[in-house]
XYZ file of C-alpha atoms in Angstrom:
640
model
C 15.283 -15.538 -5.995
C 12.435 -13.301 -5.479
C 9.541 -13.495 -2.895
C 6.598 -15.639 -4.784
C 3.459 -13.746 -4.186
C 2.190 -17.028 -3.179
C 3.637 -18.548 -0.418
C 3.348 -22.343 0.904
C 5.091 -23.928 3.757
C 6.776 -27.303 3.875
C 3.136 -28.558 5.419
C 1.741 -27.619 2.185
C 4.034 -29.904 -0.238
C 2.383 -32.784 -1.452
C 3.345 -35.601 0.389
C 1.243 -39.188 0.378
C 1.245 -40.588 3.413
C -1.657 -42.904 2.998
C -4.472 -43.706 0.437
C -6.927 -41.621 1.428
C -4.509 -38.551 0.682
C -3.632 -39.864 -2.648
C -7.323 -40.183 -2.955
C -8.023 -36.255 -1.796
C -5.180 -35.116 -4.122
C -6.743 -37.107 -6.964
C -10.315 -35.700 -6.214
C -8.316 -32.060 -6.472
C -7.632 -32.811 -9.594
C -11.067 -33.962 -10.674
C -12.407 -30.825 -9.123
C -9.859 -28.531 -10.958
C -10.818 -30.451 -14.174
C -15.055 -30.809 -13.679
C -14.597 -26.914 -12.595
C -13.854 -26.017 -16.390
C -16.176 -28.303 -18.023
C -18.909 -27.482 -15.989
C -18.398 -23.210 -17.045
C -17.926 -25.184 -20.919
C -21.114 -27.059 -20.259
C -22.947 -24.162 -18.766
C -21.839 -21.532 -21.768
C -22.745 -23.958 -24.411
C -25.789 -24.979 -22.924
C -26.570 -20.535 -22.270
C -25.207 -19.569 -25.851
C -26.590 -22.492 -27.688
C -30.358 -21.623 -26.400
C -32.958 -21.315 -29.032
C -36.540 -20.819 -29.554
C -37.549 -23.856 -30.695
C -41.414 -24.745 -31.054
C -42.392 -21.416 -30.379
C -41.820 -20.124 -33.343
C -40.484 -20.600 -37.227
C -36.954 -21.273 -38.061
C -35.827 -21.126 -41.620
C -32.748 -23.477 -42.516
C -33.592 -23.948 -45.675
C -32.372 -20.569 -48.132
C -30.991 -19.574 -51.783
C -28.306 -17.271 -51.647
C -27.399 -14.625 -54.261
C -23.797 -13.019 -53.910
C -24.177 -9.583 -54.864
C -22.601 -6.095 -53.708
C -26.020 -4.497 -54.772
C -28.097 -2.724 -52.011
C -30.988 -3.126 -54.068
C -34.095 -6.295 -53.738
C -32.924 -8.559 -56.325
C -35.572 -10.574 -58.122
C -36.342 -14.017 -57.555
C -35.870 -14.834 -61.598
C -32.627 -13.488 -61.825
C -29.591 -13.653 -61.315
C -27.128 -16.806 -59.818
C -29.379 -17.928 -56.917
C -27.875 -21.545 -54.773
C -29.584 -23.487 -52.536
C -28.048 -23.313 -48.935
C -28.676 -24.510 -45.475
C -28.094 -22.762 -42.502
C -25.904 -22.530 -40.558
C -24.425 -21.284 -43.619
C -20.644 -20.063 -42.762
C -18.676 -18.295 -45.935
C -15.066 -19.559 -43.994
C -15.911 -23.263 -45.280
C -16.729 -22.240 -48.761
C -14.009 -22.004 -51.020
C -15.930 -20.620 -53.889
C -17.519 -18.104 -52.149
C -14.027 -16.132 -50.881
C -13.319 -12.857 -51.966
C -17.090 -11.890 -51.664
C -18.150 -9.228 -49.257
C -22.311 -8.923 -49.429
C -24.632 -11.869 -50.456
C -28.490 -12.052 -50.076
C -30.773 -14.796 -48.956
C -33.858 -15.685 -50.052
C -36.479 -17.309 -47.439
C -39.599 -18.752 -48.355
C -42.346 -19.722 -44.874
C -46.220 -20.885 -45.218
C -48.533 -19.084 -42.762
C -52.089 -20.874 -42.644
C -53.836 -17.819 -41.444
C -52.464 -14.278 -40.965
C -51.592 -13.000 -37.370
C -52.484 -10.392 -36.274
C -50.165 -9.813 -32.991
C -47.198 -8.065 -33.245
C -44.329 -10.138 -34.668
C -40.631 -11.127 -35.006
C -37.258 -11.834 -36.713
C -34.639 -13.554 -34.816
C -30.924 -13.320 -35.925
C -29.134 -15.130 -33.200
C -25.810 -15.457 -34.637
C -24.538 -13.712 -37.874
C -21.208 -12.231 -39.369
C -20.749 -8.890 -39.725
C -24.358 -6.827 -40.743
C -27.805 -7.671 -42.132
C -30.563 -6.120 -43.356
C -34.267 -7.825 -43.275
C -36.809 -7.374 -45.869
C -40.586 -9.345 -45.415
C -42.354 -9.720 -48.648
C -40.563 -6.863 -50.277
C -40.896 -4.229 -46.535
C -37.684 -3.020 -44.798
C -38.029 -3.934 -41.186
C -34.838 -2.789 -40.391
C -30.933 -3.216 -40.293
C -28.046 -3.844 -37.917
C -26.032 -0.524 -38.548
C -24.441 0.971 -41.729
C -23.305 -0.661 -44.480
C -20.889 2.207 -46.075
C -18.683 3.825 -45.755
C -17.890 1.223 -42.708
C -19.603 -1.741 -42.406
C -21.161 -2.152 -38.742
C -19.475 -4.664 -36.680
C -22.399 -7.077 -35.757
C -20.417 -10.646 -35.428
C -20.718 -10.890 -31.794
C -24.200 -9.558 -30.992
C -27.838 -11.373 -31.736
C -30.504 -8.624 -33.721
C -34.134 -8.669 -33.673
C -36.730 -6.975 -35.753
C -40.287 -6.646 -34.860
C -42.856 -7.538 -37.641
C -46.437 -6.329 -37.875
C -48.951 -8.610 -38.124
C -50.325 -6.819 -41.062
C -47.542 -7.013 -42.893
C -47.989 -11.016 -43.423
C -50.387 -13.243 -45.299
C -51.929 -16.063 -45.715
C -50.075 -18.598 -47.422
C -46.524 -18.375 -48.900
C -44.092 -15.485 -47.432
C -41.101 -14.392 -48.233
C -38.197 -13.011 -46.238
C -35.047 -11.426 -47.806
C -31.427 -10.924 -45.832
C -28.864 -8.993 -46.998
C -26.143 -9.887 -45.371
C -22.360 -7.916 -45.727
C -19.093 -9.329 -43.917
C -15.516 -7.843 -43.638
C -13.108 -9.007 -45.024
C -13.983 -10.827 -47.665
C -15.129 -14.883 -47.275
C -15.912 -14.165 -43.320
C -20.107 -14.109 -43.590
C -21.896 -16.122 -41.246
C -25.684 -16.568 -40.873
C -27.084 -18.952 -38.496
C -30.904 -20.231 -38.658
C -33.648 -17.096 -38.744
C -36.416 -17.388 -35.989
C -39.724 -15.655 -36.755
C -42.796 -15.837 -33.801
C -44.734 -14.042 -32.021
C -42.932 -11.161 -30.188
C -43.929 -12.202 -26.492
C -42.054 -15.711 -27.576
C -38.947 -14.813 -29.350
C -37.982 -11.504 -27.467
C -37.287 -12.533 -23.690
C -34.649 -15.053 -26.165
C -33.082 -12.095 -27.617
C -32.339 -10.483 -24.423
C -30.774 -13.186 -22.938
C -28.713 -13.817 -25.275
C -27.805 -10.660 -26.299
C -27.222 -9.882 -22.090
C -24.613 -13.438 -22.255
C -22.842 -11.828 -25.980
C -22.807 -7.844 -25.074
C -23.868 -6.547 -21.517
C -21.851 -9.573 -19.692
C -18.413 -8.623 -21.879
C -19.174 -4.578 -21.222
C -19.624 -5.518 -17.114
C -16.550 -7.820 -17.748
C -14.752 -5.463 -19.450
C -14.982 -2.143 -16.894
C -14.536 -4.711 -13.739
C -11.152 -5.517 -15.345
C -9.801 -2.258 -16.547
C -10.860 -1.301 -12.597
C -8.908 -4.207 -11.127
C -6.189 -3.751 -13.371
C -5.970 -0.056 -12.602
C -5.904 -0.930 -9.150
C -3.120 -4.005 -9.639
C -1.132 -1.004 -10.950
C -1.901 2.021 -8.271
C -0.461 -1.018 -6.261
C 2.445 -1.467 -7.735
C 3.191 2.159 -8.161
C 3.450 1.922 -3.995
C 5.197 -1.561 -4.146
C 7.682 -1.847 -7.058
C 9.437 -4.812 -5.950
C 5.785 -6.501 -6.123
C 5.588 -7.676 -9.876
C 2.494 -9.796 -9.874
C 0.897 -6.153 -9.651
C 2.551 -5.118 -12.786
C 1.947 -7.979 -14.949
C -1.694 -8.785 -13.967
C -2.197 -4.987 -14.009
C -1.080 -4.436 -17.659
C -2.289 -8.039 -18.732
C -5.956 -7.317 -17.437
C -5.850 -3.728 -19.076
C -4.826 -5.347 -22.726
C -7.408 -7.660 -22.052
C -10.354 -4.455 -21.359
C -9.007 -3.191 -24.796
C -9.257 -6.363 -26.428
C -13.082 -6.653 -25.296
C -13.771 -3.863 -27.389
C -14.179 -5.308 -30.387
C -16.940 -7.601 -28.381
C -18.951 -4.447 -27.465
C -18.283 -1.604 -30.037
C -20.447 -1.586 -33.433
C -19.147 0.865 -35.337
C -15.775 0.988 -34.084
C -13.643 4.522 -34.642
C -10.856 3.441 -36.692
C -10.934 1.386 -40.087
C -11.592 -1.975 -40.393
C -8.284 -3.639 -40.797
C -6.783 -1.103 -38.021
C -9.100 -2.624 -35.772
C -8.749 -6.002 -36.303
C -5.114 -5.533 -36.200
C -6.070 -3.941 -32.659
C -7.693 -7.127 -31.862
C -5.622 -10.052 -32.542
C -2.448 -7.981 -31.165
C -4.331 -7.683 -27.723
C -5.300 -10.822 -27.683
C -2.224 -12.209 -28.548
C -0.091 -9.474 -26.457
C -2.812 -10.605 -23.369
C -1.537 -14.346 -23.143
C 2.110 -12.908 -23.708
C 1.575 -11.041 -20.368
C 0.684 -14.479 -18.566
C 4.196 -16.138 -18.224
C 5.808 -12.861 -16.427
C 2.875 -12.970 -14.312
C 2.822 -16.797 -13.157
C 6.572 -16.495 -12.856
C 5.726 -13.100 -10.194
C 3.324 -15.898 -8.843
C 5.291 -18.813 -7.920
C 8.570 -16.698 -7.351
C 10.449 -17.760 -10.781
C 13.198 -15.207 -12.127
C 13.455 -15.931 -15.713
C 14.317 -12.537 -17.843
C 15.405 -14.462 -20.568
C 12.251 -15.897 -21.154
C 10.183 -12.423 -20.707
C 12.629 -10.886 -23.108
C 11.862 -13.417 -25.987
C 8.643 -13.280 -25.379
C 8.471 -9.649 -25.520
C 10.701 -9.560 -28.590
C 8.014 -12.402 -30.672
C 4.985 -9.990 -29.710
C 6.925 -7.294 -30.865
C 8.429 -8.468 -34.176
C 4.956 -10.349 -34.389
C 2.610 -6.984 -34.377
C 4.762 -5.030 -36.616
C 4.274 -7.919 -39.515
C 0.626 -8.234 -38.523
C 0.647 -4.184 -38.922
C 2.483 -4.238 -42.041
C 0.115 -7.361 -43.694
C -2.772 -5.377 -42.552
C -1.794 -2.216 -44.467
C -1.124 -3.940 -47.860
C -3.864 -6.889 -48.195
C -6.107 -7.584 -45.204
C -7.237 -11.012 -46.371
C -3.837 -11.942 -45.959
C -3.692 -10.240 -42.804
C -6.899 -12.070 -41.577
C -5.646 -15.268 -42.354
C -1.918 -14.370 -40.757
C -3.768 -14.000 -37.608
C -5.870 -16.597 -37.596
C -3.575 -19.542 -38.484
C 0.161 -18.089 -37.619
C -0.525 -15.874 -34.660
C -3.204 -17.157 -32.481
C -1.843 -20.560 -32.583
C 1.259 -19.319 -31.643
C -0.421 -17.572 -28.646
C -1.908 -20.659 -27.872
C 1.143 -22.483 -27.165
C 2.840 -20.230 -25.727
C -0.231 -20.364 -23.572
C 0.553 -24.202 -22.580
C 3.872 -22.604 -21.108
C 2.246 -20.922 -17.921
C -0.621 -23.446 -17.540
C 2.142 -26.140 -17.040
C 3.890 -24.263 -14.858
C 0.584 -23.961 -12.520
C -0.277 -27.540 -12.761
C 3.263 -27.970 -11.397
C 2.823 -26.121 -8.933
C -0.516 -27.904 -7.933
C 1.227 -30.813 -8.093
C 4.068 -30.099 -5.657
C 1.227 -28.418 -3.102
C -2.010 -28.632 -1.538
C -2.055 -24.906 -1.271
C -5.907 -23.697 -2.036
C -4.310 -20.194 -3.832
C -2.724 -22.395 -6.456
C -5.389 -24.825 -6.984
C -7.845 -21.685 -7.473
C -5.070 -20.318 -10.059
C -4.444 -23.016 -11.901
C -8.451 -23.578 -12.288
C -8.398 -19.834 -13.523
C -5.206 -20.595 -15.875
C -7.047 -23.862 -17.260
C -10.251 -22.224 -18.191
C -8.579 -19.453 -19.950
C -6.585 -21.986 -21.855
C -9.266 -24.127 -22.427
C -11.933 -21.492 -23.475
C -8.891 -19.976 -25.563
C -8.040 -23.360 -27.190
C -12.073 -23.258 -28.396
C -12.146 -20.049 -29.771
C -9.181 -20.763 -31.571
C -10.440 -23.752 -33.119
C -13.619 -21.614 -34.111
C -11.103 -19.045 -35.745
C -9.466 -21.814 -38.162
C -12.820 -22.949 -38.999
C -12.611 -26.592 -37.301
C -15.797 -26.292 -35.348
C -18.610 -23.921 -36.165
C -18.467 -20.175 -35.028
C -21.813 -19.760 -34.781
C -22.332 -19.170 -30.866
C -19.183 -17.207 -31.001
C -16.009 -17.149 -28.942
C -15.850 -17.918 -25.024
C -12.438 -16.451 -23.627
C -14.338 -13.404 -22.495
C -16.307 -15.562 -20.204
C -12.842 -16.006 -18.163
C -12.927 -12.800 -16.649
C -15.545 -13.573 -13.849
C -13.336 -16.051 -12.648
C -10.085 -14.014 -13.178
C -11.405 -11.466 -11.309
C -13.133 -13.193 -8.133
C -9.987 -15.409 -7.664
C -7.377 -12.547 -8.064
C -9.879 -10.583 -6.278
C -9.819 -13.343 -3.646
C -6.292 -13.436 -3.386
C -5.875 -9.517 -2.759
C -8.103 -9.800 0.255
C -6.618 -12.808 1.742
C -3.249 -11.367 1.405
C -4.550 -7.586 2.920
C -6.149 -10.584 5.492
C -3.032 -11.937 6.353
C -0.734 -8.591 6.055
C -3.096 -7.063 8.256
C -3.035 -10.541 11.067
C 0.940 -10.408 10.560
C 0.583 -6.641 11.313
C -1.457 -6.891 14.627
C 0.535 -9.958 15.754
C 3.902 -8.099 15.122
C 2.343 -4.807 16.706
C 1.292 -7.223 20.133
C 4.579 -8.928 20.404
C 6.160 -4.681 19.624
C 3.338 -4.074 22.647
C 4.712 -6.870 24.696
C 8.575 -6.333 24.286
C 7.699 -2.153 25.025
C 6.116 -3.524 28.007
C 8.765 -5.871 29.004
C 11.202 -2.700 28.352
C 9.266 -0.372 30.038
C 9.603 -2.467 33.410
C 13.046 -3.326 32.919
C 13.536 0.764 32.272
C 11.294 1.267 35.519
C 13.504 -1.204 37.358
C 16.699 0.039 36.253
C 15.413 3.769 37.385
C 14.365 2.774 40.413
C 17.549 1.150 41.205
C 19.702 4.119 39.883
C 17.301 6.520 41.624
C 17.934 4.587 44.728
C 21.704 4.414 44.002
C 21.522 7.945 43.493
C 19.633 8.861 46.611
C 22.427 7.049 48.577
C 25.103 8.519 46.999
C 23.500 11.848 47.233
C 23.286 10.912 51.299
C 26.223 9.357 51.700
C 27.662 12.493 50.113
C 26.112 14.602 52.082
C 27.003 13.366 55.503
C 30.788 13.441 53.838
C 30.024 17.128 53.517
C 28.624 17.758 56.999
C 31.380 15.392 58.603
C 33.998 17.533 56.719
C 32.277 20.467 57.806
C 32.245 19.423 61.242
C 35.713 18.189 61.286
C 37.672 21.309 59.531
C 34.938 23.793 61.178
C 34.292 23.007 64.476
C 36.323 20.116 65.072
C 39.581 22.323 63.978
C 38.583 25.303 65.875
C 37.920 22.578 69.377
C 41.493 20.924 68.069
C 43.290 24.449 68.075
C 41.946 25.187 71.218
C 42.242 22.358 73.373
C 46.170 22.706 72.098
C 46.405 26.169 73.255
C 44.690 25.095 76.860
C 46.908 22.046 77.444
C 49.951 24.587 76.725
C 48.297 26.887 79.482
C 48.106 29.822 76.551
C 44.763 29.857 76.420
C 42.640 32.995 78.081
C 39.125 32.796 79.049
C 38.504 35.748 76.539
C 40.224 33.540 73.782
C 38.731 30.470 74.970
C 34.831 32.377 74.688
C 36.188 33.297 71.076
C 37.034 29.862 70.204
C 33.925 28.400 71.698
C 31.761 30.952 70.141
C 33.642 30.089 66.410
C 33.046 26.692 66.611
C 28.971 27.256 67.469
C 28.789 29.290 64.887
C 30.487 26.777 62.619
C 27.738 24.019 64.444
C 24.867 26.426 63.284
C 26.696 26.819 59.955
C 26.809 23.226 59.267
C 23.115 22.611 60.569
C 22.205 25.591 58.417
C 23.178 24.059 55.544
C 20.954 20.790 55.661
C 17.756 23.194 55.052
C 19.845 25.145 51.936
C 17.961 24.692 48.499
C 19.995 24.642 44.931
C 21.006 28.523 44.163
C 18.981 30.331 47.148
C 21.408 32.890 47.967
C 18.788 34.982 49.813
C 17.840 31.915 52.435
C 21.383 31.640 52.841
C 22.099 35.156 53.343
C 19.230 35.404 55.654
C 20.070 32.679 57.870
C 23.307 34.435 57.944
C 21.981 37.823 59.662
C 19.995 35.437 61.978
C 22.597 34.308 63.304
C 24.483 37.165 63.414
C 22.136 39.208 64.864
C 22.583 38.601 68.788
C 26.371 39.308 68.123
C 25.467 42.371 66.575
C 22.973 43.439 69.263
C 25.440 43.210 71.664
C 28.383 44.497 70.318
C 29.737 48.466 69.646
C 29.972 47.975 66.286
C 27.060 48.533 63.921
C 26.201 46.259 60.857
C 24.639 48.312 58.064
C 23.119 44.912 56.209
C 22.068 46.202 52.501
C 20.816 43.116 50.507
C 18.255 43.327 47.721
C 16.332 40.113 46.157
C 18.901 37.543 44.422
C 18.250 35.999 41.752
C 18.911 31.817 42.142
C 22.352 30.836 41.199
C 21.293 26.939 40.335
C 25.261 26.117 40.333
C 25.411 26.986 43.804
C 24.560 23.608 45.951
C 24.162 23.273 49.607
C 27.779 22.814 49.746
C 29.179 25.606 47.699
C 26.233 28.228 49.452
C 27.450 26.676 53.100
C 31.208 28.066 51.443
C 30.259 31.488 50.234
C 28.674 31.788 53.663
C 31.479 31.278 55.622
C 33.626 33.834 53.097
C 31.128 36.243 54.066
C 30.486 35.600 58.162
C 34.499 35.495 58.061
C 34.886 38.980 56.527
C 32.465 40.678 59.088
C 34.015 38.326 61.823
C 37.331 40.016 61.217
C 35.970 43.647 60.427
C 34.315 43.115 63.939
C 37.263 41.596 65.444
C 40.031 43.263 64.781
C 39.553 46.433 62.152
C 38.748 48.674 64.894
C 35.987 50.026 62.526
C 33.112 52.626 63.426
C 30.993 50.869 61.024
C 30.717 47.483 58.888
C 28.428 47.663 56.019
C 27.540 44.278 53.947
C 26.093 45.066 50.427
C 24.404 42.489 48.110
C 23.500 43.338 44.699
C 22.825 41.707 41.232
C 23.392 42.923 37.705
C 23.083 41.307 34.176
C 25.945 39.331 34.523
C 27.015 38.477 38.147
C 26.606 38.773 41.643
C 28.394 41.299 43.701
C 28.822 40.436 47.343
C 31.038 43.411 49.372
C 31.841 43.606 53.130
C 32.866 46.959 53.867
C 34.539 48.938 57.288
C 36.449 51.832 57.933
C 38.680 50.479 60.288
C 42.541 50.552 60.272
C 42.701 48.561 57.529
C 45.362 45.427 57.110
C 48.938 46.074 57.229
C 50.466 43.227 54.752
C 47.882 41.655 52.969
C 50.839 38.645 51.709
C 51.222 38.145 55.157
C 47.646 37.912 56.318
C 46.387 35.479 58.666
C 44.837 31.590 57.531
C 41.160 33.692 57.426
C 42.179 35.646 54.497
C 43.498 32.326 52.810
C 40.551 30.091 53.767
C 38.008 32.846 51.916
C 40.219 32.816 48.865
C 40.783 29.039 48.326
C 36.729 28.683 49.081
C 35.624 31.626 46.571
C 38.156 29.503 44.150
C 35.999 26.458 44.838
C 32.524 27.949 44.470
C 33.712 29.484 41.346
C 33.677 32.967 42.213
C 36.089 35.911 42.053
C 37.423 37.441 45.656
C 39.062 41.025 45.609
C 40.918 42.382 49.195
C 41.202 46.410 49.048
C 42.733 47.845 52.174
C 44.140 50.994 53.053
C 44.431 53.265 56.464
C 40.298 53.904 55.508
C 39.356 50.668 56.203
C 39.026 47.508 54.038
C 36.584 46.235 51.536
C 35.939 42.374 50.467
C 34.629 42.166 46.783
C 32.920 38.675 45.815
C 31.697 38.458 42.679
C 29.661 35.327 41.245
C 28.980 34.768 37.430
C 24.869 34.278 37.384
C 25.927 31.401 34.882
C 28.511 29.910 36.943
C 29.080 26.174 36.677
């Protein structure tokens, strides 16, 4: 099922728990119900205003059918008495006919001399007023198109002059289209100041109200569908959208005069939007209320189809037939299929005290109802002569639908913030969790990182200097040890001490510290000894894969190459190099000593710098010969 566009919750059912709630539900009903007679009462009571005392108002006429533009005499022709309202519909004898005049006779007992004049509040389709043989004026053309006039009031203004004393006489030509449709309610004459401020309000409640109507629509239904361009699963957009915009067309033939297409075209145009307007209702209550019912649309769609291409063809070969196909076979039809929806709504009521439904239904009733009268006016079973009152609807239409936009932007927006503070919250909540969770693993971290470290110094300490004080105590116990060896052993394992202490101040990668803490120590030795140190190091770049640890290894490689080049190579000279290129690092201790016999057979030294130039990641190379020895160490600058 899909997602109703109005939504009630199990509070909202309608459920009668006690009197007084049968009692509210019952005075929701009345309300609903004294709603649409009161907009009935109130448009009868607006459209049905006339001048009254102020001023003349012939009922009483003899009317001449004749297609003849010209004044026809009082002597001649066919003249009948009539009364107005005098509606052609209800006259059997007068169908077929197209143009007609009436002849109006009015005593004056002195002759005015104010500006006057003539009141047409209701008339079908154009007239054209003559006093005592003067034009005064007409409501459009007359060919090649007749002007459309039916739904608007006219009013002519009369010089004073132009009247006299005694009897008067007033001739109306009056045209309608198609044949048998005239209509001419009562004529007003009066003084201007009375009978104008009359015309404009009527002719504001029959034209300007239907043209504001009309553009507010076709704006709100061009909206409903900019809507559900963004939101296609959303089809109370669609519906109401295209529903609203038939319904703008429709009101054309309410505004427009002298409409651009021929007549039976446009009345054609007009009973198909009407009728295609209340075909566009079911598919929007069912968008509504949440109903899925294609099979229903597509029947409905497949009537108004069928139904406009009859209308169409009727239209193009006789358009009295047309006129009264539409009148009697299709707008009843409409009509009931009207009762479809409305039902549907008042169901809905019925099951819920939800306020959006009430409001709907009270929208869906006044359509229907207002629709039910004009229909009633368009079979000729009550008079026609204040016009038709679906129009009126759209007021209603649009403030409730209007309504019901804003109160769902209202709530989208209240779900929005209240999903967007309970986002806020659960970020927050996150956010500390996160914060705890770092802290912890920062702590864990920082332990491990310690606890690692003092298993790096306590190694240190234990294969450095606790292996050189191990070796040596051996030696002594065995009585092997000399005081010369015993300095030497003593002096390794303080320099191992220093090594290791060293090492707690090394940063990641900072080969030159290291190095430099190197010649400090080495210095004294140096100073003391016969053998110079030629120490050529230029500005290293950071080797970040190098960590305390790896740094305290590649110094040991190096003190243990000029410990031995010292020690035992007999060398003139020992020169240490440092130097960095695009790729790598190039550590090289250099002598010119005697060299090393059998490299395979080397002492543990030579063994210790190659397993820790193996660990640090670097490449060692051993060159000896009877000119001395050189020890190449070469570290990639990306080395992991």
């Amino acid at each position: 099922m899909p997602r109703p566009f109005v939504e009630y919750t199990e509070a909202d059912r309608l459920q009668w728990h006690s009197p007084l709630e049968l009692l509210i539900d019952l005075f929701r009903w009345l309300l609903i119900v004294g709603l649409t007679l009161l907009v009935m009462a109130l448009l009868h009571g607006w459209l049905g205003e006339r001048p009254g005392h102020q001023a003349l108002q012939l009922r009483h006429a003899w009317l001449q059918l004749s297609g003849s533009p010209l004044l026809p005499e009082p002597s001649e022709g066919a003249w009948q008495e009539v009364e107005l309202p005098h509606d052609w519909r209800g006259l059997p004898e007068l169908r077929g006919e197209t143009q007609g005049w009436y002849r109006f006779k009015f005593n004056l007992d002195e002759r005015p001399s104010d500006l006057w004049g003539v009141y047409l509040p209701s008339l079908s389709m154009n007239a054209a007023v003559y006093v005592n043989g003067e034009l005064l004026g007409q409501g459009g053309r007359f060919e090649p198109q007749l002007a459309r006039n039916w739904n608007r009031p006219l009013y002519f203004t009369l010089p004073g002059s132009l009247l006299v004393t005694g009897d008067n006489f007033l001739m109306l030509r009056l045209a309608a289209a198609p044949s048998g449709t005239g209509l001419l309610a009562p004529v007003y004459l009066g003084p201007h100041q009375a009978l104008e401020p009359f015309h404009s309000r009527r002719h504001f409640l029959k034209v300007t109200v239907p043209i504001i109507g009309s553009l507010a629509t076709a704006l709100l239904a061009l909206a409903a569908l900019l809507i559900h361009g963004s939101r296609r699963d959303e089809r109370v957009y669609r519906w109401f959208g295209v529903g609203t915009l038939i319904w703008s067309v429709h009101n054309l033939n309410l505004i427009v005069a002298n409409p651009p297409l021929g007549a039976a075209a446009w009345d054609w145009l007009w009973y198909v939007s009407l009728g295609w307007f209340i075909l566009m209702i079911p598919p929007y209550v069912h968008a509504l209320l949440g109903y899925e019912r294609p099979n229903v649309e597509k029947a409905l769609f497949a009537y108004g189809a069928a139904g406009s291409m009859v209308l169409a063809g009727l239209a193009v070969w006789d358009h009295a037939w047309f006129d009264w196909a539409a009148r009697h076979v299709w707008d009843p039809v409409a009509l009931a299929i009207g009762v479809y929806p409305t039902f549907m709504m008042a169901q809905a009521v019925w099951r819920s005290r939800d306020v959006e439904i009430q409001w709907l239904l009270t929208t869906g009733l006044l359509i229907f109802v207002l629709g039910t009268h004009d229909l009633l006016a368009i079979v000729g079973l009550i008079s026609r002569v204040d016009g038709y009152m679906i129009q009126y609807s759209a007021p209603l239409v649009i403030a409730v639908f209007g309504w019901l936009l804003l109160s769902r932007f209202v709530r989208s927006i209240t779900e929005v913030e209240a999903l967007n503070e309970d986002l806020q919250n659960r970020v927050e909540e996150r956010s500390r969790e996160l914060e705890r969770s770092f802290e912890t693993m920062s702590r864990m971290t920082r332990d491990q990182a310690i606890q690692a470290e003092r298993e790096r110094i306590l190694r240190d300490m234990h294969d450095g200097v606790g292996g050189s004080l191990v070796a040596a105590l051996s030696l002594a116990e065995c009585g092997e040890l000399q005081p010369a060896d015993m300095a030497d052993v003593l002096r390794d394992s303080l320099d191992e001490l220093r090594l290791t202490i060293d090492s707690l101040d090394l940063e990641q990668g900072d080969l030159d510290y290291a190095l430099a803490n190197l010649k400090a120590r080495l210095q004294p030795v140096l100073d003391s000894g016969a053998t110079p140190l030629q120490w050529d190091c230029g500005p290293l770049p950071k080797l970040p894969a190098l960590g305390p640890e790896r740094l305290t290894d590649l110094v040991r490689i190096v003190r243990e190459a000029i410990s031995n080049a010292l020690r035992h190579a007999q060398a003139d000279t020992v020169r240490f190099r440092a130097a960095a290129d695009v790729d790598s690092v190039r550590i090289e201790v250099a002598d010119d000593g005697r060299g090393i016999e059998n490299l395979e057979q080397a002492g543990h030294g030579l063994n210790n710098m190659r397993r820790r130039a193996k660990r640090i990641g670097a490449s060692l190379e051993i060159l000896s010969s009877r000119q001395g020895t050189r020890i190449i160490l070469s570290l990639p600058r990306q080395s992991g």
